[in-house]
PDB file of C-alpha atoms in Angstrom:
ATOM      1  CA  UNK A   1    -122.501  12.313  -5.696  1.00 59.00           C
ATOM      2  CA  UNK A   2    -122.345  12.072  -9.581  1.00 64.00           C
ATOM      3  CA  UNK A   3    -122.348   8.176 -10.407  1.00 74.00           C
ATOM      4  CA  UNK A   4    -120.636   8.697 -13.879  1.00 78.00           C
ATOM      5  CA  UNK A   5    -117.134   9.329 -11.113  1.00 82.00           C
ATOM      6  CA  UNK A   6    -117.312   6.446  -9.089  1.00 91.00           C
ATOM      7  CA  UNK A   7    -114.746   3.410  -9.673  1.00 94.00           C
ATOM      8  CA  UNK A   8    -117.337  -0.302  -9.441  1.00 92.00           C
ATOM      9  CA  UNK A   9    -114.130  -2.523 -10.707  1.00 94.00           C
ATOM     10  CA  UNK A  10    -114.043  -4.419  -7.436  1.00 97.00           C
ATOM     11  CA  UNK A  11    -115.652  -5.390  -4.174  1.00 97.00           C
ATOM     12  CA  UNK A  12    -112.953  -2.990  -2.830  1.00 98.00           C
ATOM     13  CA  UNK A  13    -114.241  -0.217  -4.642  1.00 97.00           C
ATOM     14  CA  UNK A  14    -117.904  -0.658  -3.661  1.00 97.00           C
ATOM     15  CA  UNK A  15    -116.838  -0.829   0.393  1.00 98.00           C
ATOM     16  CA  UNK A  16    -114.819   2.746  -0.230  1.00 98.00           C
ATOM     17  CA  UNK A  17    -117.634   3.928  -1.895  1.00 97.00           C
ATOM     18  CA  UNK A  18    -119.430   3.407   0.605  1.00 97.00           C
ATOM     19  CA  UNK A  19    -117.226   5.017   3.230  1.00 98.00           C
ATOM     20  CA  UNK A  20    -117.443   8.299   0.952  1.00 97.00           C
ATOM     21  CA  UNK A  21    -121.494   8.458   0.627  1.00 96.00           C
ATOM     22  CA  UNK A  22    -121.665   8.457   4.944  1.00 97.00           C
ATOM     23  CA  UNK A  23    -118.395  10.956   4.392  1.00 97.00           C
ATOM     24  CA  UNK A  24    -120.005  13.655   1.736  1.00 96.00           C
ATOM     25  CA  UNK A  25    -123.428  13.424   3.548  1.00 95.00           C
ATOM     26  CA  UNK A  26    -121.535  14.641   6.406  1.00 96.00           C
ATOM     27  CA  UNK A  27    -119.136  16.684   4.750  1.00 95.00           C
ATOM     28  CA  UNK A  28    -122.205  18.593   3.417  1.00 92.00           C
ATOM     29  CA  UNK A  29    -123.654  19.032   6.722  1.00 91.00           C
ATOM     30  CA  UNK A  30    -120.763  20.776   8.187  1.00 90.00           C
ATOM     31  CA  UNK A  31    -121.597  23.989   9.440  1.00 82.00           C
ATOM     32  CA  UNK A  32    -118.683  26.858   8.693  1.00 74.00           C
ATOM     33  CA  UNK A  33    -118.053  30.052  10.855  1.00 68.00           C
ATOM     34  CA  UNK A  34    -118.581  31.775   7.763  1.00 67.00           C
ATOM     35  CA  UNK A  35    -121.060  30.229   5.984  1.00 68.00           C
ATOM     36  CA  UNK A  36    -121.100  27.167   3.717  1.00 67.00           C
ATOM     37  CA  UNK A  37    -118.164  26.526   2.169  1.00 71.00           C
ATOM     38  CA  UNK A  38    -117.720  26.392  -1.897  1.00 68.00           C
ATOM     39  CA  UNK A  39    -115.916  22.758  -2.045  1.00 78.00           C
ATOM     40  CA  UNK A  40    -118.808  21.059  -0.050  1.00 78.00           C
ATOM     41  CA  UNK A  41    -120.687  21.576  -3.414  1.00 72.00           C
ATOM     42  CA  UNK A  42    -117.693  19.983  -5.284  1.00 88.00           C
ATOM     43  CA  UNK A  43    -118.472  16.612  -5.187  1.00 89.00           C
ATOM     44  CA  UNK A  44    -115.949  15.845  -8.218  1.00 92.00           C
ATOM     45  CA  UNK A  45    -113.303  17.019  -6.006  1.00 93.00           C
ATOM     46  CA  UNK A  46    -114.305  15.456  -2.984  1.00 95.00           C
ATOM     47  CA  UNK A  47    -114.512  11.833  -4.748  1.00 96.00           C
ATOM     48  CA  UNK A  48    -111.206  11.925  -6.261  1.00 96.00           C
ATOM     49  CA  UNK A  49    -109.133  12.789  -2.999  1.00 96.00           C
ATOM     50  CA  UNK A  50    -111.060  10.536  -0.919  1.00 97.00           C
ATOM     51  CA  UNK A  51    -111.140   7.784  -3.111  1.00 98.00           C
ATOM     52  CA  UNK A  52    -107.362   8.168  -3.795  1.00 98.00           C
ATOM     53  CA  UNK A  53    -106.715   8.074  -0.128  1.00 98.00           C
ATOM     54  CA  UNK A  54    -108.466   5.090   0.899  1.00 98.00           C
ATOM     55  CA  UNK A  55    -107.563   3.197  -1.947  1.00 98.00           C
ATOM     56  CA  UNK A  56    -104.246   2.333  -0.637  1.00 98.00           C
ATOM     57  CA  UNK A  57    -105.038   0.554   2.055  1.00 98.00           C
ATOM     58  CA  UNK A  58    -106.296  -3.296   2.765  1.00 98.00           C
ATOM     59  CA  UNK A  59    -110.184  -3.872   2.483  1.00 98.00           C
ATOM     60  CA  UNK A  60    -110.116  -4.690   6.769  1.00 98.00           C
ATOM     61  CA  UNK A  61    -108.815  -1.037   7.280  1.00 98.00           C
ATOM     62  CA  UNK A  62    -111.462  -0.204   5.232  1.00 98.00           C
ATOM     63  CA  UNK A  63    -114.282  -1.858   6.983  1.00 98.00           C
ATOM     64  CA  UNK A  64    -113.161  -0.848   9.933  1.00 98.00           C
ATOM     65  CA  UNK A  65    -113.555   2.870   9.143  1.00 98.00           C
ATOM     66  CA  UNK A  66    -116.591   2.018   7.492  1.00 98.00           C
ATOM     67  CA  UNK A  67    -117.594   0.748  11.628  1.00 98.00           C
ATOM     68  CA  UNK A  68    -116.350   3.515  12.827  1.00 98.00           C
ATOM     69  CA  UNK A  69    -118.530   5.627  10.907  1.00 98.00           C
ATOM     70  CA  UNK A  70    -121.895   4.070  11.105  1.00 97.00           C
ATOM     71  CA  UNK A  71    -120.804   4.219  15.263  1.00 97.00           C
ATOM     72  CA  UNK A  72    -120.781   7.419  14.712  1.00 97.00           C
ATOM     73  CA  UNK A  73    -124.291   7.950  12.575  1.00 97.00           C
ATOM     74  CA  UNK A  74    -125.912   5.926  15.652  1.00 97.00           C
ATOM     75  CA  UNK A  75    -124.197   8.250  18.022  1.00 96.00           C
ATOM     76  CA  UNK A  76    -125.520  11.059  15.663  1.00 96.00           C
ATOM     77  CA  UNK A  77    -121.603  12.703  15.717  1.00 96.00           C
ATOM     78  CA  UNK A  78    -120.510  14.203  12.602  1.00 97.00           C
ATOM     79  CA  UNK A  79    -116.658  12.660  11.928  1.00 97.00           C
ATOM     80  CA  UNK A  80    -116.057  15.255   9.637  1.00 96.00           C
ATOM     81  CA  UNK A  81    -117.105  18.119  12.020  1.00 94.00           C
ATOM     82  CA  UNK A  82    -115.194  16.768  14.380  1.00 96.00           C
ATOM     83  CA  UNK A  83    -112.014  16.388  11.962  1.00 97.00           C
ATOM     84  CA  UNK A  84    -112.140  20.279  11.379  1.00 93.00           C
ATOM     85  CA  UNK A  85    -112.436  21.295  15.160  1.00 94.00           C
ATOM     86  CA  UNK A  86    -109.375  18.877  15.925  1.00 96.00           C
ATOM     87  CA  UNK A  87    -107.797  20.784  13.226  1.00 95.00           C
ATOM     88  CA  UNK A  88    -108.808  24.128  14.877  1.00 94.00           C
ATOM     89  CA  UNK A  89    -106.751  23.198  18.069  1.00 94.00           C
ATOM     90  CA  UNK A  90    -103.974  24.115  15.854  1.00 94.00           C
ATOM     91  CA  UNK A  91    -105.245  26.684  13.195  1.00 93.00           C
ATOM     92  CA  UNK A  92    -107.396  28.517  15.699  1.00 93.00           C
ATOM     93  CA  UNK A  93    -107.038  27.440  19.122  1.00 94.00           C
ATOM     94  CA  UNK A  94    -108.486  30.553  21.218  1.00 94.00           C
ATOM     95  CA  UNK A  95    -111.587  29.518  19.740  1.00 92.00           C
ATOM     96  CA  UNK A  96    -111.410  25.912  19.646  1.00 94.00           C
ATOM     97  CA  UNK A  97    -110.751  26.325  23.438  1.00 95.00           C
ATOM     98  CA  UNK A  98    -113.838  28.442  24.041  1.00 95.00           C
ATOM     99  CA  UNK A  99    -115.919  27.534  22.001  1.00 93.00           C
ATOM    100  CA  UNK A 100    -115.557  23.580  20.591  1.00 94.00           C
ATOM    101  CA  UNK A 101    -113.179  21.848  23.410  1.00 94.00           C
ATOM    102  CA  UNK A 102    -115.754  21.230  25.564  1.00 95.00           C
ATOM    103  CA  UNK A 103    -117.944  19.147  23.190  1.00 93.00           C
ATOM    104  CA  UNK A 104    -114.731  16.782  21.841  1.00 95.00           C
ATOM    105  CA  UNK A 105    -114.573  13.362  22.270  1.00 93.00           C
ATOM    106  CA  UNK A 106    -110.582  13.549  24.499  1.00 93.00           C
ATOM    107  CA  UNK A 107    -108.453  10.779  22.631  1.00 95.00           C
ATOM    108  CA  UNK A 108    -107.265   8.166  25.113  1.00 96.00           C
ATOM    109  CA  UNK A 109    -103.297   8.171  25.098  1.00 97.00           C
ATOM    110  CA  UNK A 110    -102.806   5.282  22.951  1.00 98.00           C
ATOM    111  CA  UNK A 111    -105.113   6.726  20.646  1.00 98.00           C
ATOM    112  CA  UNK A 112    -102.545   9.907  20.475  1.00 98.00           C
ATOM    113  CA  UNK A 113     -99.520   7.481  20.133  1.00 98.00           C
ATOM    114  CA  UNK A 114    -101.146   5.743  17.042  1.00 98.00           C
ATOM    115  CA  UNK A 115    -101.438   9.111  16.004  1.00 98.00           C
ATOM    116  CA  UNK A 116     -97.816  10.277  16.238  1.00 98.00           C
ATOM    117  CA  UNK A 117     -96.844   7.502  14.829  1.00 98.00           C
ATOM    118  CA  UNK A 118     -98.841   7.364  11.547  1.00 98.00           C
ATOM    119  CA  UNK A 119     -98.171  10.895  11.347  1.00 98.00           C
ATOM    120  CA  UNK A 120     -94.225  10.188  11.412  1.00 98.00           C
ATOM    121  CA  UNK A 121     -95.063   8.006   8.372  1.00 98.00           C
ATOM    122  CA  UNK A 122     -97.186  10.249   6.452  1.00 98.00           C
ATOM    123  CA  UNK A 123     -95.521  13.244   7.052  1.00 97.00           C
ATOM    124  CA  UNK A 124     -92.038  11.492   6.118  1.00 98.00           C
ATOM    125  CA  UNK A 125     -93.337  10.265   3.162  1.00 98.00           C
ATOM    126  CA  UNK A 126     -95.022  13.800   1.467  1.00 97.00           C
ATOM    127  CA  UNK A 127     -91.881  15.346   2.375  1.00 97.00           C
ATOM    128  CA  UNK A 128     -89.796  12.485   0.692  1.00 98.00           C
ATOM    129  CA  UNK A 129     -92.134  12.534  -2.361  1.00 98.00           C
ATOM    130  CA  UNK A 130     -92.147  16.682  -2.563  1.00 97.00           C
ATOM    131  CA  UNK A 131     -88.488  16.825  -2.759  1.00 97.00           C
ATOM    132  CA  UNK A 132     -88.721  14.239  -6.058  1.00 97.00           C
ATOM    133  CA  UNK A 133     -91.967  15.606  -7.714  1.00 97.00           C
ATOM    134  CA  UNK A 134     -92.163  19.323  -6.669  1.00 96.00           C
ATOM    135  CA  UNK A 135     -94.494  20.407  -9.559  1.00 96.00           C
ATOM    136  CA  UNK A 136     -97.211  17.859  -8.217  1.00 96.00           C
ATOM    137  CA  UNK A 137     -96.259  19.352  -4.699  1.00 95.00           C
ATOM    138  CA  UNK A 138     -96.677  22.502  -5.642  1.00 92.00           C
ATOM    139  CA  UNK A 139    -100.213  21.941  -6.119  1.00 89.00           C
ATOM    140  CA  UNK A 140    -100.948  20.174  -2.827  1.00 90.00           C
ATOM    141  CA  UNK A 141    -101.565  21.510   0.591  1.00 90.00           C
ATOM    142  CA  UNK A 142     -98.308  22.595   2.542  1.00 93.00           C
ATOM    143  CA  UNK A 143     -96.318  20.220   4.277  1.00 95.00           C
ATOM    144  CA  UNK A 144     -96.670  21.612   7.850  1.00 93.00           C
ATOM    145  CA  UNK A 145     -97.439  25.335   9.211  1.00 88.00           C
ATOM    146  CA  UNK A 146    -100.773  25.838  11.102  1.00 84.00           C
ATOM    147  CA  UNK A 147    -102.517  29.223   8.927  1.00 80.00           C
ATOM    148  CA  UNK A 148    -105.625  28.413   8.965  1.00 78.00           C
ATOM    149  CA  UNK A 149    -106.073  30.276   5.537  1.00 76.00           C
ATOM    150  CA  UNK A 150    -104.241  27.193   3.691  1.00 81.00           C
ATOM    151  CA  UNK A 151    -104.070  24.158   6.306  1.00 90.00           C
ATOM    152  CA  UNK A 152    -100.942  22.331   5.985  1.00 95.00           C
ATOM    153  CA  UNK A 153    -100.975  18.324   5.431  1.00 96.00           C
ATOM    154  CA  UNK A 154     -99.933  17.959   8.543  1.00 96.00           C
ATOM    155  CA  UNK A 155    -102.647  19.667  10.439  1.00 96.00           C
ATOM    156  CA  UNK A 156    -104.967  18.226   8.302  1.00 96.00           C
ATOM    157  CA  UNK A 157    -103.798  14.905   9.038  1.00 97.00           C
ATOM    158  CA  UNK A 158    -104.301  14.555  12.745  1.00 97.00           C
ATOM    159  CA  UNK A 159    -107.252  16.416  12.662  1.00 97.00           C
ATOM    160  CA  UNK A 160    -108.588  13.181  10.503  1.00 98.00           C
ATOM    161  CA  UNK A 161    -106.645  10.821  12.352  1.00 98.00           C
ATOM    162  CA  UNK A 162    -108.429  11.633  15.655  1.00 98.00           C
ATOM    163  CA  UNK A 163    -112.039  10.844  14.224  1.00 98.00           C
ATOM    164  CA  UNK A 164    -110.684   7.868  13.498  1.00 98.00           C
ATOM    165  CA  UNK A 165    -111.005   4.575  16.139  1.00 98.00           C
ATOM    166  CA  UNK A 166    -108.086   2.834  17.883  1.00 98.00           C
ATOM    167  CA  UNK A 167    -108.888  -0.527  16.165  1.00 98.00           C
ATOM    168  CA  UNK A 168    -108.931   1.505  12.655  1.00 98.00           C
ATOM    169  CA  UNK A 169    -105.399   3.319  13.598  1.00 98.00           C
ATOM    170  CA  UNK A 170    -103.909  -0.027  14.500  1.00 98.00           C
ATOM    171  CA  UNK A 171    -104.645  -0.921  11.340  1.00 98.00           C
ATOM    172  CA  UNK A 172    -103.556   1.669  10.033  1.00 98.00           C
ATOM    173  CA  UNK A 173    -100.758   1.797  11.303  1.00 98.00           C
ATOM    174  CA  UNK A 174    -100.036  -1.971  10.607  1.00 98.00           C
ATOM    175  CA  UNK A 175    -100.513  -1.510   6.832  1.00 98.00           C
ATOM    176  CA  UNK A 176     -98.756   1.456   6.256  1.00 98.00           C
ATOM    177  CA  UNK A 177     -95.534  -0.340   8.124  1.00 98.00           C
ATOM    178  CA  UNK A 178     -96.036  -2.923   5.658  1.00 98.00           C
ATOM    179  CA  UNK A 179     -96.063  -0.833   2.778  1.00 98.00           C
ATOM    180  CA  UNK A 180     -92.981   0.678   3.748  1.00 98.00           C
ATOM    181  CA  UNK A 181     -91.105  -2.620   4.852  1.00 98.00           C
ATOM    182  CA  UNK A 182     -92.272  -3.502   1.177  1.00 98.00           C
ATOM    183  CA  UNK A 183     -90.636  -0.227  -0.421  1.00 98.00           C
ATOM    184  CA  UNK A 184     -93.936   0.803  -1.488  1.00 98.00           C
ATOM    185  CA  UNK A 185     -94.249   4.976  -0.314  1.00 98.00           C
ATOM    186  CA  UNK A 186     -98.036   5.205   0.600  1.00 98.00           C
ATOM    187  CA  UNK A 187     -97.789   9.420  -0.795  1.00 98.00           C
ATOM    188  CA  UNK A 188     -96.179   8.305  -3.928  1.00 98.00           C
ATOM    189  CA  UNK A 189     -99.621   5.766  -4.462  1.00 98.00           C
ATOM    190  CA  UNK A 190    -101.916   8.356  -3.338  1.00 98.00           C
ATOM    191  CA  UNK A 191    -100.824  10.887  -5.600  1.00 97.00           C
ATOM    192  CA  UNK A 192    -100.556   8.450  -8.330  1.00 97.00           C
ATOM    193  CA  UNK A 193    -104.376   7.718  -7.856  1.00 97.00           C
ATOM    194  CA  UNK A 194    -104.733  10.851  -7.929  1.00 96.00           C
ATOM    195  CA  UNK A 195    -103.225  12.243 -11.101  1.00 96.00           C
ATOM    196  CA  UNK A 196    -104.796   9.261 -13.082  1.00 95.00           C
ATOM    197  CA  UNK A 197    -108.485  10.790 -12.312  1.00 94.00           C
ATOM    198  CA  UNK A 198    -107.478  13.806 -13.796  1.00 92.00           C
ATOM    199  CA  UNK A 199    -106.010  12.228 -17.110  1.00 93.00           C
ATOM    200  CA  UNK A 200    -102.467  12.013 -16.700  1.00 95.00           C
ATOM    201  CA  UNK A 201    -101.050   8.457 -17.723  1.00 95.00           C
ATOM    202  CA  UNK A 202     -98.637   8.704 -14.699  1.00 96.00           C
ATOM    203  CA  UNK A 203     -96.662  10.548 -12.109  1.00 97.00           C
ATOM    204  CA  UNK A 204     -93.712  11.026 -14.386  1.00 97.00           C
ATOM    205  CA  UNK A 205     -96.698  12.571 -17.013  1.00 97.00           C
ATOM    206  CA  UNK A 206     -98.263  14.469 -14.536  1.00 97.00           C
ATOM    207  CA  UNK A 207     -94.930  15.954 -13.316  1.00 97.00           C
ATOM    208  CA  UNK A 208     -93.613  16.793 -16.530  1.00 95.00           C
ATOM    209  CA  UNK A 209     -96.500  18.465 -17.673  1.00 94.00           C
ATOM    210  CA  UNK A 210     -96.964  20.777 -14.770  1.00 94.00           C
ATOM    211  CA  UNK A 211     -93.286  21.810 -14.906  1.00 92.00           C
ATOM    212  CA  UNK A 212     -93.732  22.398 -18.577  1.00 90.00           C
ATOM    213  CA  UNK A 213     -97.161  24.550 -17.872  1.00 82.00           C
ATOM    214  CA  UNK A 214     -99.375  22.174 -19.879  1.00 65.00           C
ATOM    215  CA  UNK A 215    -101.866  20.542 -17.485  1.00 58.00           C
TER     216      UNK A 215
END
């Protein structure tokens, strides 16, 4: 991972930092039905989504997730393996169930109600944020649909959720409902992180120049 990309402002940044070195050293272990895939070389990439993801939420969620992956390096389980076959129970399920079910860690029901319910939130939220900023949505993954070609936000979504640990999705969960009880959309802040690594001054900036054609 290129150092001259990474964000060092704040204690916070350093922990999700962190997080993303265990992620990309998995990420580029993952091995693909057909062979390795061109964005596990695109570190660039890579940084900016996850960093714009995780940067919305509280530094405990954070080091939670950070617990729940170095469980998972002494277990010697690949999270982000395990986040694409959970997402092939939906893009490609005949074989998911032949080939992958088998070997899946089987989230516990409260696990799968965590799920649903930061799901509801998420999903709510890119759909509230696509129908104001549709020229930034047009460039993101589609809402829902399971094509395996072009996996949908919502697939993609509880396929990561179910790597993640019950304590982690409680928290989760918890800080997302505050964030909304606060007015605060957690897509609109993602996206926002995400437009400012690319050089856009803001969402309004970033919207307005897609629609126009100049990015």
């Amino acid at each position: 991972m290129r150092d001259d990309i990474r964000r060092t402002a704040t204690p916070k940044d350093n922990l999700i930092n962190e997080i993303i070195d265990i992620e990309w050293n998995m990420f580029d272990k993952v091995n693909n039905i057909g062979g390795r895939a061109g964005c596990q070389d695109d570190g660039w990439t890579f940084y900016v989504n996850r960093f714009s993801q995780f940067a919305i939420y509280n530094v405990d969620v954070l080091t939670m997730y950070r617990a729940d992956l170095a469980e998972a390096q002494r277990q010697g389980r690949n999270l982000i393996t395990e986040k694409y076959a959970y997402m092939m129970e939906f893009t490609d399920k005949a074989n998911y169930d032949a080939n992958l079910k088998a070997y899946m860690p089987v989230p516990s029901a409260e696990k799968l109600d965590l799920v649903e319910k930061i799901l509801r939130i998420l999903v709510t939220k890119e759909a509230e944020f696509a129908q104001e900023y549709p020229g930034i949505s047009g460039n993101s993954r589609p809402l829902t649909g399971t094509n395996k070609m072009d996996v949908s936000f919502m697939i993609y979504t509880i396929g990561e959720l179910k790597t993640y640990s019950e304590r982690t999705l409680a928290a989760m969960y918890a800080a997302l409902t505050e964030m909304i009880a606060k007015g605060i959309s957690p897509s609109y802040m993602i996206h926002k992180n995400t437009v400012e690594f690319y050089g856009y001054d803001d969402i309004e900036d970033a919207e307005n120049k897609i629609l126009s054609g100049r990015i």
